[in-house]
Coordinates of N, CA and C in Angstrom, one line a residue:
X113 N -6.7 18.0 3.9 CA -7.0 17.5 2.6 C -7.3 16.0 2.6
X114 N -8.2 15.8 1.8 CA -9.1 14.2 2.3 C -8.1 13.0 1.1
X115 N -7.9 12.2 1.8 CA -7.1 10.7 0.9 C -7.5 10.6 -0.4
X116 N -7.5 11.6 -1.6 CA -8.0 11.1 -2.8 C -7.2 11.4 -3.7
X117 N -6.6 10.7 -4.8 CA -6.2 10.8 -5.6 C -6.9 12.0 -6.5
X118 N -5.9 12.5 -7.3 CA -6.5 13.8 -7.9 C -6.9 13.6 -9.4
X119 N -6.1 12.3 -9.6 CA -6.6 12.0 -11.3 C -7.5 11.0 -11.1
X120 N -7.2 9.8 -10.7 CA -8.4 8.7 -10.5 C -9.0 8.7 -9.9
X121 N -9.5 9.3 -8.7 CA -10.0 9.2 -7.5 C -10.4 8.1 -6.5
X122 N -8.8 7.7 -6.7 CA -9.1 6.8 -5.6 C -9.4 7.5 -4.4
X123 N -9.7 7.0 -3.2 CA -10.3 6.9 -2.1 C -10.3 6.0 -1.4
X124 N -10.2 6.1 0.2 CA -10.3 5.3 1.2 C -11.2 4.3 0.8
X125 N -10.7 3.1 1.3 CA -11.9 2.0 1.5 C -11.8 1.1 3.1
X126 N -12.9 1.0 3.4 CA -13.5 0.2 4.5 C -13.7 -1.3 4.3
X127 N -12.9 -2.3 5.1 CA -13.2 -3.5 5.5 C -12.9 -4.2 6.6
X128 N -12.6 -4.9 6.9 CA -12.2 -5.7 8.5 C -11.1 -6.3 8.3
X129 N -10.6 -5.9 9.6 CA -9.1 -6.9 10.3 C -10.0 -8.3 10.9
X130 N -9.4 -9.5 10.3 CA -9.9 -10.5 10.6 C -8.5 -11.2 11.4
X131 N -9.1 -11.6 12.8 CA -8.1 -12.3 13.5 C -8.3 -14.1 13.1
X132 N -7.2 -14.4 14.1 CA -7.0 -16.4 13.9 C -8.5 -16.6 13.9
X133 N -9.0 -16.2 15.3 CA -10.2 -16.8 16.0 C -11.8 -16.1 15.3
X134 N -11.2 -15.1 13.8 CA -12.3 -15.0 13.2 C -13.4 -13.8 14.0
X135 N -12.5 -13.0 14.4 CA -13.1 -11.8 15.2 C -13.1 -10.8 14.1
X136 N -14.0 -9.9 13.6 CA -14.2 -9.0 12.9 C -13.9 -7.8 13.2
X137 N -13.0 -6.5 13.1 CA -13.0 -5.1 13.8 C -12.8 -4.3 12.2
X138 N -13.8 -3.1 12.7 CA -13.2 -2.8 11.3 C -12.0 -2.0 11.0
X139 N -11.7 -1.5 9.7 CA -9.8 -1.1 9.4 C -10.4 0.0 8.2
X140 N -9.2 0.7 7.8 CA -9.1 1.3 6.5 C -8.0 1.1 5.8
X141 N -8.0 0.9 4.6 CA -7.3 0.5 3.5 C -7.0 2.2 2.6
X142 N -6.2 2.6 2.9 CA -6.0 4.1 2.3 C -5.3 3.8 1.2
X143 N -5.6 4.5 0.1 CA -4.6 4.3 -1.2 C -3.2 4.6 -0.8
X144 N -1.9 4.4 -2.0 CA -1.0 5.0 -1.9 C -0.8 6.5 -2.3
X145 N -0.7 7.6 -2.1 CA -0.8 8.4 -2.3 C 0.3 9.3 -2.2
X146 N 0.5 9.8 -3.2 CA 2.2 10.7 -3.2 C 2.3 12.2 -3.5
X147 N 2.9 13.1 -3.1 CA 2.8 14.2 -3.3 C 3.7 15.1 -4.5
X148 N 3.6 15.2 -6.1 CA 4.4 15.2 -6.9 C 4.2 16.5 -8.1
X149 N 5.2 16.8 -8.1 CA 5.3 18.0 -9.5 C 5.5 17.4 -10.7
X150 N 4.8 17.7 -11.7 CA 4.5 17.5 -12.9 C 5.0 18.9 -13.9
X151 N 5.4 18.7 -15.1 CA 5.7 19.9 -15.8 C 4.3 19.9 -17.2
X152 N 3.8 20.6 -16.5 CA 2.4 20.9 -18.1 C 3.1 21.7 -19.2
X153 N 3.9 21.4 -20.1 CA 4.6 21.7 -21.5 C 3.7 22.9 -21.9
X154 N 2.2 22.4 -22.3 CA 1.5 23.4 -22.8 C 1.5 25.1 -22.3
X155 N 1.5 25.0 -21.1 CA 1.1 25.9 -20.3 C 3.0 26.9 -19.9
X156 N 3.7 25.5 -19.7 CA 5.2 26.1 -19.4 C 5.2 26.2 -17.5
X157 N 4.2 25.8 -17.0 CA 4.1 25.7 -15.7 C 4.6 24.2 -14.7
X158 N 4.8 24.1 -14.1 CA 4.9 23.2 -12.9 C 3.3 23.0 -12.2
X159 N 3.3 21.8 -12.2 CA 1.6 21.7 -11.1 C 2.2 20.2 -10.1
X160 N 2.0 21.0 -8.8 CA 2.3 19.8 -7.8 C 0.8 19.0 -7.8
X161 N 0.6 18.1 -7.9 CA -1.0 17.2 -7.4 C -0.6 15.8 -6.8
X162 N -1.6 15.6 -5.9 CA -1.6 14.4 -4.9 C -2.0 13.3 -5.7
X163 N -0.9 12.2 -6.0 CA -1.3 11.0 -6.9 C -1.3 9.7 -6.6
X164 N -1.6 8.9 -7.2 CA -1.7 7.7 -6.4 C -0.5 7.1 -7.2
X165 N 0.0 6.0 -7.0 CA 1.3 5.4 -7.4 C 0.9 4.9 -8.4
X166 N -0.2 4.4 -9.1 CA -1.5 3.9 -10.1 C -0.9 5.0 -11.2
X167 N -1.3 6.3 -11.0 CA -1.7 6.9 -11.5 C 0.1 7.5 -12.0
X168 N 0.8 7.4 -11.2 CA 2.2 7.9 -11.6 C 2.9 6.9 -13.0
X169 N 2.1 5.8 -12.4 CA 3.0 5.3 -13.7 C 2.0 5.3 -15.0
X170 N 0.9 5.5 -14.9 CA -0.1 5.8 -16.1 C 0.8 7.3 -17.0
X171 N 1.0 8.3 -15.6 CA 1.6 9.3 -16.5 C 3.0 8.9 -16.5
X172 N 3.6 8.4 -16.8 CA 5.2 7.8 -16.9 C 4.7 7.0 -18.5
X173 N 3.7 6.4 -18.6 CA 3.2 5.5 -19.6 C 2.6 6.7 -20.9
X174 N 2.3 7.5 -21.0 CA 1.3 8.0 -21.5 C 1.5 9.6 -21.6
X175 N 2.2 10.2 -20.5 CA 2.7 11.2 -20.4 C 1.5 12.5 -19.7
X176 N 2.2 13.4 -19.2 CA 1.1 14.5 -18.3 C 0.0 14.8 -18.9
X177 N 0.0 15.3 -19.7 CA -1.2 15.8 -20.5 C -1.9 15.1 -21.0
X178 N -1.8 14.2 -21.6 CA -2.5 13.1 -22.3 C -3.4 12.9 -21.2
X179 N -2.9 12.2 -20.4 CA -3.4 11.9 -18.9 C -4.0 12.7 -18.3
X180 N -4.1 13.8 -18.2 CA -5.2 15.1 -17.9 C -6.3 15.1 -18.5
X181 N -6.4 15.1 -19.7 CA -7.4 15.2 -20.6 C -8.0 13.9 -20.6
X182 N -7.6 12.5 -20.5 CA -8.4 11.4 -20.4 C -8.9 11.5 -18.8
X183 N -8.6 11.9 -17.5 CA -8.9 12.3 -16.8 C -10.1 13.2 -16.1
X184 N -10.4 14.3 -17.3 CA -11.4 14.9 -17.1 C -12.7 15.1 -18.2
X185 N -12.1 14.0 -19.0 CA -13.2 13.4 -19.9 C -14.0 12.5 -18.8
X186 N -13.1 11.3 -18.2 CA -14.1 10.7 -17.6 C -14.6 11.0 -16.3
X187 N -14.5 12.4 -15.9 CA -15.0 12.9 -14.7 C -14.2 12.6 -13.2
X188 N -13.0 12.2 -13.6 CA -12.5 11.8 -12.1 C -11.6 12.8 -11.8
X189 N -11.1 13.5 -12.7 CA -10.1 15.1 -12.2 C -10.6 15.7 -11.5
X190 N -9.6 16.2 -10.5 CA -10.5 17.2 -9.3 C -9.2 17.8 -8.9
X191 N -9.4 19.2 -8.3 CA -8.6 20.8 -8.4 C -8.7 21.0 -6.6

């Protein structure tokens, strides 16, 4: 399964390890990404989804559902 957050989609990013002497090599910068159960009330289910630590406290802020539906309004929810 590929490094993405399942509500925001974050994603890997690409830039360089820069040493003293200003040598360039390139690196990846992988989000944080956590693996967590959620309780969807509506439904009465459990859903585990891959999240980013961003995204855990948005739903700690805001709560599951809310946060789903603003999620796949703006096209970044992915299953």
């Amino acid at each position: 399964m590929a490094k993405v957050c399942q509500l925001t989609g974050k994603k890997t990013q690409v830039g360089n390890n820069v040493s003293h002497a200003n040598n360039k090599t390139k690196r990846k910068f992988y989000p944080n990404l956590q693996t967590k159960k959620f309780f969807l009330e509506s439904e009465g289910v459990w859903v585990r989804m891959k999240v980013s630590a961003k995204a855990i406290r948005t739903i700690n802020k805001n709560g599951f559902e809310k946060t789903l539906i603003k999620a796949a309004q703006k096209g970044t929810l992915t299953v």
